[in-house]
Short mmCIF file of C-alpha atoms in Angstrom, two decimals:
data_model
loop_
_atom_site.label_atom_id
_atom_site.label_comp_id
_atom_site.label_asym_id
_atom_site.label_seq_id
_atom_site.Cartn_x
_atom_site.Cartn_y
_atom_site.Cartn_z
CA MET A 185 96.66 105.56 127.58
CA THR A 186 100.29 105.55 128.76
CA GLU A 187 102.99 103.35 127.29
CA ASN A 188 102.54 100.75 130.04
CA ASN A 189 98.75 100.78 130.07
CA TYR A 190 98.21 97.43 128.40
CA GLU A 191 97.45 93.87 129.41
CA ILE A 192 100.09 91.15 129.05
CA LYS A 193 98.90 87.73 127.85
CA PRO A 194 100.74 84.54 126.78
CA LEU A 195 101.05 83.82 123.07
CA SER A 196 98.61 81.28 121.70
CA SER A 197 99.72 78.56 119.27
CA LYS A 198 98.09 80.61 116.49
CA ASP A 199 100.10 83.69 117.53
CA LYS A 200 103.36 81.70 117.54
CA LYS A 201 102.62 80.35 114.08
CA LYS A 202 101.93 83.86 112.77
CA ILE A 203 105.15 85.25 114.27
CA SER A 204 107.16 82.26 112.97
CA GLN A 205 106.00 83.06 109.43
CA GLN A 206 108.36 86.04 109.60
CA TYR A 207 111.25 83.58 109.27
CA VAL A 208 109.86 82.30 105.96
CA PHE A 209 109.46 85.83 104.59
CA LEU A 210 112.97 86.76 105.77
CA VAL A 211 114.57 83.72 104.09
CA ILE A 212 112.77 84.52 100.82
CA PHE A 213 113.79 88.20 101.13
CA LEU A 214 117.40 87.20 101.92
CA ILE A 215 117.60 84.94 98.83
CA PHE A 216 116.03 87.65 96.63
CA VAL A 217 118.29 90.47 97.88
CA GLY A 218 121.36 88.20 97.88
CA GLY A 219 120.66 87.24 94.25
CA ILE A 220 120.39 90.88 93.18
CA PHE A 221 123.63 91.91 94.93
CA PHE A 222 125.49 88.86 93.60
CA PHE A 223 124.31 89.64 90.05
CA ILE A 224 125.39 93.29 90.34
CA PHE A 225 128.80 92.35 91.75
CA LYS A 226 129.45 89.50 89.29
CA ASN A 227 128.12 91.08 86.09
CA VAL A 228 128.44 94.85 86.61
CA LEU A 229 131.03 95.86 89.21
CA LYS A 230 133.68 93.15 88.77
CA PRO A 231 134.02 93.08 84.96
CA ALA A 232 133.71 96.87 84.67
CA LYS A 233 136.49 97.46 87.23
CA PHE A 234 134.79 100.45 88.82
CA SER A 235 136.59 102.99 90.96
CA THR A 236 136.53 102.80 94.77
CA ILE A 237 133.43 105.01 95.27
CA PRO A 238 130.88 102.71 93.51
CA ILE A 239 132.30 99.72 95.43
CA ILE A 240 131.90 101.59 98.76
CA VAL A 241 128.34 102.59 97.88
CA PHE A 242 127.58 98.97 96.94
CA ALA A 243 129.03 97.74 100.27
CA ILE A 244 127.00 100.30 102.25
CA PHE A 245 123.76 99.17 100.61
CA LEU A 246 124.66 95.52 101.23
CA LEU A 247 125.38 96.18 104.93
CA PHE A 248 122.15 98.17 105.24
CA PHE A 249 120.00 95.31 103.93
CA LEU A 250 121.90 92.74 106.00
CA SER A 251 121.38 94.80 109.17
CA ILE A 252 117.61 94.93 108.51
CA ILE A 253 117.49 91.16 108.02
CA VAL A 254 119.59 90.42 111.13
CA TYR A 255 117.55 92.79 113.30
CA THR A 256 114.24 91.29 112.13
CA PHE A 257 115.52 87.75 112.75
CA TRP A 258 116.64 88.78 116.24
CA SER A 259 113.41 90.62 117.16
CA THR A 260 111.29 87.69 115.92
CA TYR A 261 113.39 85.30 118.04
CA ILE A 262 112.94 87.55 121.13
CA ASP A 263 109.14 87.67 120.64
CA LEU A 264 108.94 83.88 120.45
CA LYS A 265 111.31 83.40 123.39
CA LYS A 266 109.38 85.77 125.68
CA GLY A 267 106.09 84.15 124.65
CA ILE A 268 103.93 87.16 125.52
CA LYS A 269 101.85 89.79 123.73
CA HIS A 270 100.65 93.29 124.59
CA CYS A 271 96.87 93.75 124.48
CA TYR A 272 95.29 97.19 124.12
CA THR A 273 91.61 98.10 124.52
CA GLY A 274 90.52 101.67 123.78
CA ILE A 275 89.14 104.29 121.43
CA ILE A 276 90.82 105.24 118.14
CA THR A 277 91.64 108.93 118.59
CA ASP A 278 93.61 109.58 115.38
CA LYS A 279 94.77 108.02 112.10
CA ARG A 280 97.89 108.73 110.04
CA ILE A 281 99.34 107.78 106.66
CA ASP A 282 103.08 108.33 106.26
CA LYS A 283 104.75 108.44 102.83
CA HIS A 284 108.55 108.24 102.93
CA THR A 285 110.28 108.87 99.61
CA SER A 286 113.94 108.01 99.12
CA SER A 287 116.29 108.36 96.15
CA SER A 288 119.29 106.26 95.26
CA LYS A 289 121.91 106.19 92.51
CA ASN A 290 122.40 103.12 90.32
CA PHE A 291 125.84 102.81 88.73
CA THR A 292 125.32 101.45 85.25
CA SER A 293 128.28 102.18 83.03
CA ARG A 294 132.00 101.41 82.81
CA ALA A 295 132.76 105.10 83.32
CA GLY A 296 130.82 105.20 86.56
CA ASN A 297 127.80 107.08 85.23
CA SER A 298 124.70 106.73 87.38
CA SER A 299 120.94 107.09 87.20
CA ASN A 300 118.57 108.09 89.99
CA SER A 301 115.73 105.86 91.16
CA THR A 302 112.98 106.89 93.56
CA THR A 303 110.95 104.65 95.86
CA THR A 304 108.08 105.51 98.19
CA LYS A 305 107.18 103.51 101.30
CA THR A 306 103.68 104.01 102.71
CA SER A 307 103.03 103.21 106.39
CA TYR A 308 99.73 103.26 108.27
CA TYR A 309 99.11 104.20 111.91
CA ILE A 310 96.25 104.46 114.39
CA SER A 311 96.32 106.09 117.81
CA VAL A 312 94.53 104.16 120.55
CA ASP A 313 93.85 106.56 123.42
CA ILE A 314 96.77 108.75 122.21
CA GLN A 315 99.39 105.95 121.84
CA GLU A 316 100.27 105.37 118.17
CA HIS A 317 100.56 101.89 116.61
CA SER A 318 101.91 100.87 113.20
CA ILE A 319 99.42 98.58 111.45
CA PRO A 320 98.99 96.97 108.01
CA TYR A 321 96.63 98.55 105.48
CA THR A 322 94.11 95.69 105.84
CA VAL A 323 93.62 96.75 109.48
CA TYR A 324 93.84 100.50 108.77
CA SER A 325 91.08 100.32 106.14
CA LYS A 326 88.64 98.91 108.71
CA ALA A 327 89.39 101.49 111.41
CA THR A 328 87.47 104.72 111.96
CA ILE A 329 88.13 107.45 114.53
CA GLY A 330 85.79 106.84 117.46
CA ASP A 331 85.80 103.03 117.12
CA LYS A 332 86.37 101.07 120.33
CA ILE A 333 88.89 98.36 119.43
CA TYR A 334 90.90 95.48 120.87
CA LEU A 335 94.48 95.17 119.59
CA GLU A 336 97.14 92.52 120.24
CA VAL A 337 100.77 93.14 119.18
CA SER A 338 104.08 91.37 119.74
CA PRO A 339 106.35 93.34 122.14
CA LYS A 340 109.51 93.58 120.00
CA ASN A 341 108.47 93.29 116.35
CA LYS A 342 105.14 95.10 116.87
CA GLU A 343 103.46 92.45 114.72
CA VAL A 344 99.66 92.86 114.79
CA LEU A 345 98.29 89.54 116.01
CA THR A 346 94.64 90.44 116.54
CA PHE A 347 92.49 93.45 115.66
CA THR A 348 88.83 93.50 116.66
CA ILE A 349 86.31 96.34 116.48
CA LEU A 350 84.26 96.18 119.68
CA GLU A 351 82.03 99.19 118.93
CA ASN A 352 81.79 100.49 115.35
CA HIS A 353 81.55 104.27 115.36
CA GLN A 354 80.77 104.35 111.63
CA GLN A 355 77.68 102.18 112.12
CA SER A 356 76.39 104.53 114.83
CA ILE A 357 76.89 107.42 112.39
CA GLU A 358 74.84 105.59 109.74
CA VAL A 359 72.07 104.86 112.26
CA ASN A 360 72.12 108.50 113.34
CA ASN A 361 71.92 109.62 109.71
CA THR A 362 68.91 107.34 109.19
CA LEU A 363 67.09 108.67 112.25
CA ASN A 364 68.18 112.29 111.82
CA PHE A 365 68.88 112.67 108.11
CA ILE A 366 71.29 115.52 107.38
CA PRO A 367 70.89 116.69 103.77
CA ASN A 368 73.79 118.33 101.95
CA LYS A 369 72.17 121.75 102.14
CA SER A 370 73.80 124.49 100.11
CA LYS A 371 73.31 128.26 99.90
CA THR A 372 75.17 131.24 98.42
CA MET A 373 76.12 134.40 100.33
CA PRO A 374 78.44 137.43 99.90
CA MET A 375 81.85 137.29 101.65
CA SER A 376 83.24 139.47 104.39
CA GLN A 377 86.52 141.34 103.78
CA LYS A 378 88.34 138.90 106.08
CA GLU A 379 87.13 135.98 103.94
CA VAL A 380 88.23 137.73 100.73
CA ASP A 381 91.70 138.21 102.26
CA VAL A 382 91.88 134.47 103.05
CA VAL A 383 90.90 133.66 99.43
CA LYS A 384 93.68 135.91 98.11
CA LYS A 385 96.21 134.37 100.47
CA ILE A 386 95.40 130.75 99.54
CA PHE A 387 94.99 131.45 95.81
CA TRP A 388 98.31 133.21 95.32
CA LYS A 389 100.10 130.51 97.31
CA LYS A 390 98.75 127.96 94.79
CA MET A 391 99.68 130.21 91.88
CA ARG A 392 103.28 130.57 93.07
CA LYS A 393 103.66 126.77 92.99
CA ARG A 394 102.10 126.49 89.51
CA LEU A 395 104.25 129.36 88.21
CA ILE A 396 107.42 127.56 89.36
CA PHE A 397 106.45 124.54 87.21
CA VAL A 398 105.66 126.73 84.18
CA ILE A 399 109.03 128.53 84.47
CA ALA A 400 110.88 125.21 84.93
CA PHE A 401 109.30 123.72 81.78
CA ALA A 402 110.02 126.94 79.85
CA LEU A 403 113.72 126.81 80.83
CA LEU A 404 113.87 123.12 79.84
CA LEU A 405 112.43 123.97 76.42
CA LEU A 406 115.08 126.64 75.90
CA LEU A 407 117.85 124.18 76.83
CA LEU A 408 116.48 121.31 74.72
CA TRP A 409 116.04 123.62 71.74
CA GLN A 410 119.82 123.77 71.52
CA GLY A 411 119.99 120.22 70.15
CA ILE A 412 118.29 117.50 72.25
CA PHE A 413 115.16 117.43 70.08
CA ILE A 414 113.98 113.97 71.15
CA PHE A 415 112.71 115.33 74.51
CA ILE A 416 111.13 118.52 73.17
CA ILE A 417 107.64 117.10 72.49
CA PRO A 418 106.91 115.71 76.02
CA VAL A 419 108.33 118.85 77.66
CA LEU A 420 106.34 121.05 75.26
CA VAL A 421 103.12 119.14 76.12
CA ALA A 422 103.84 119.56 79.85
CA PHE A 423 104.55 123.29 79.38
CA VAL A 424 101.30 123.86 77.41
CA TYR A 425 99.26 121.82 79.93
CA THR A 426 100.59 123.64 83.04
CA SER A 427 100.29 127.04 81.35
CA PHE A 428 96.71 126.30 80.29
CA LYS A 429 95.76 125.25 83.83
CA LEU A 430 97.38 128.41 85.21
CA LEU A 431 95.41 130.64 82.82
CA ILE A 432 92.12 128.86 83.62
CA GLU A 433 92.60 129.35 87.38
CA ILE A 434 93.50 133.03 86.92
CA ASN A 435 90.37 133.48 84.77
CA ASN A 436 88.22 131.77 87.45
CA TYR A 437 89.78 134.05 90.07
CA ALA A 438 88.84 137.11 87.99
CA THR A 439 85.29 135.69 87.54
CA PHE A 440 85.01 135.34 91.33
CA PHE A 441 85.64 139.08 91.73
CA ARG A 442 83.43 140.08 88.78
CA ASN A 443 80.47 138.19 90.24
CA GLY A 444 80.47 139.88 93.62
CA LYS A 445 82.89 137.72 95.69
CA LEU A 446 80.32 135.11 96.69
CA LYS A 447 80.75 131.99 98.79
CA GLN A 448 78.87 128.69 98.81
CA ILE A 449 77.95 127.19 102.20
CA THR A 450 77.38 123.42 102.25
CA THR A 451 76.29 121.41 105.30
CA VAL A 452 78.00 118.02 105.62
CA GLN A 453 78.73 115.41 108.28
CA VAL A 454 82.25 114.30 109.27
CA ASN A 455 82.57 110.50 109.10
CA ASP A 456 86.31 110.19 109.74
CA LYS A 457 89.57 112.16 109.67
CA LEU A 458 93.28 111.42 109.15
CA LYS A 459 96.74 112.95 108.82
CA ILE A 460 98.98 112.42 105.79
CA THR A 461 102.67 112.92 106.60
CA SER A 462 105.65 112.85 104.27
CA ASN A 463 109.41 113.47 104.38
CA ARG A 464 109.11 115.70 101.29
CA ASN A 465 105.81 117.53 101.68
CA ALA A 466 103.98 119.37 104.43
CA THR A 467 101.54 117.40 106.61
CA LYS A 468 97.97 117.30 105.27
CA PHE A 469 94.98 117.25 107.60
CA ARG A 470 92.01 115.55 105.93
CA LEU A 471 88.33 115.32 106.88
CA VAL A 472 86.28 112.47 105.40
CA THR A 473 82.67 113.66 105.02
CA ASN A 474 79.46 112.30 103.52
CA ASN A 475 80.13 114.66 100.60
CA GLY A 476 83.77 113.83 99.79
CA ASN A 477 87.18 114.49 101.38
CA ILE A 478 88.52 117.96 102.22
CA ASP A 479 91.95 119.16 103.38
CA VAL A 480 91.85 121.69 106.22
CA SER A 481 94.26 123.53 108.50
CA GLU A 482 95.64 121.84 111.62
CA ASN A 483 93.53 124.11 113.84
CA ILE A 484 90.28 123.00 112.16
CA TYR A 485 91.41 119.35 112.19
CA ASN A 486 92.02 119.42 115.96
CA LYS A 487 88.71 121.13 116.72
CA VAL A 488 86.39 119.06 114.52
CA LYS A 489 85.35 115.60 115.76
CA SER A 490 84.05 112.57 113.94
CA ASN A 491 80.24 112.73 113.57
CA ASP A 492 80.20 116.58 113.75
CA ILE A 493 77.82 118.47 111.47
CA ILE A 494 79.82 121.25 109.83
CA ASP A 495 79.27 124.04 107.30
CA LEU A 496 81.91 124.34 104.58
CA HIS A 497 82.43 127.88 103.29
CA LYS A 498 83.94 127.77 99.79
CA ALA A 499 84.67 130.60 97.36
CA SER A 500 82.49 130.40 94.25
CA PHE A 501 84.11 129.60 90.87
CA ILE A 502 87.51 128.74 92.43
CA THR A 503 86.21 126.30 95.11
CA ILE A 504 88.74 127.35 97.75
CA LEU A 505 87.74 126.30 101.27
CA ILE A 506 87.94 129.48 103.32
CA ALA A 507 86.30 128.47 106.61
CA VAL A 508 84.45 125.83 108.61
CA ASN A 509 81.51 126.48 110.91
CA PHE A 510 80.50 123.82 113.45
CA ASN A 511 79.09 123.05 116.91
CA SER A 512 75.63 124.43 116.12
CA HIS A 513 77.21 127.36 114.24
CA ASN A 514 78.95 128.68 117.36
CA ILE A 515 82.56 128.20 116.20
CA TYR A 516 83.75 129.76 112.96
CA LEU A 517 87.33 128.92 111.96
CA PHE A 518 89.18 130.36 108.98
CA ASN A 519 91.14 127.85 106.89
CA GLU A 520 94.38 129.87 107.01
CA THR A 521 96.96 127.29 106.00
CA ILE A 522 99.86 129.71 105.42
#
């Protein structure tokens, strides 16, 4: 579906009412934000007589929030003035969750000392015949890859006005499972050398990350031991916990080798799949199966389709997914994520 492959319809009275509700939310948001900024200026910045930098930072944040409010007011006005909506009919080809984490400094003292605060915004998307749409979680939770849907959105604000599932792919999966029941079959087999190499690669990547945390907590303990005793106990607990987990995983890794480098093959069915993106972490590619969720490489994610019957090849004792076999056992893909 191209960007212009949609049907244009006039807004109904119900659509106009829903779009107009944005004004109410914006007024409430404006009063709330205005109250916070007024309180900070009146009770923190003004009496404390901060230097120029905190005032500039305060002004930047104020302008940022005002620009969001003005833009939303303007885009809502344009949607109502045009009086039209874009209507899409198609198949959901992909789903995505985006987590955007941002940090800010809060100036709290007369000397200009600051503390960091972190907020995370989660956004939800579906792709209808390739074109991606931002949607609320209430809509996202109903959608499954393969569903045929009808979607109405406002042109400027991209407000979801109507979302209807025309053909439910999940229901067809359930009917198919009833008629052709696929048990979660499982069997154990020895690994090939290539599979053992993949296990080593994935395992030591995980260990490097865990080791960084253990070293960081150890350095913190050394620093706190010099006099800041109040924080020693929580840091000590974190150090013991991460070290214990590291030792357990190394022991399981050794057990895997001692017991003949075996793998467990489990047959499952893919019910759905989605991407999880973030501004701080690498993209995750997740398959939703009738036996739980699994993260796979991008190559496997792109090849596997909803409703596929796949074989998961996992290393015994350390439960590392090393490969996926699908399409009647004709395609065997290694889960090489690094």
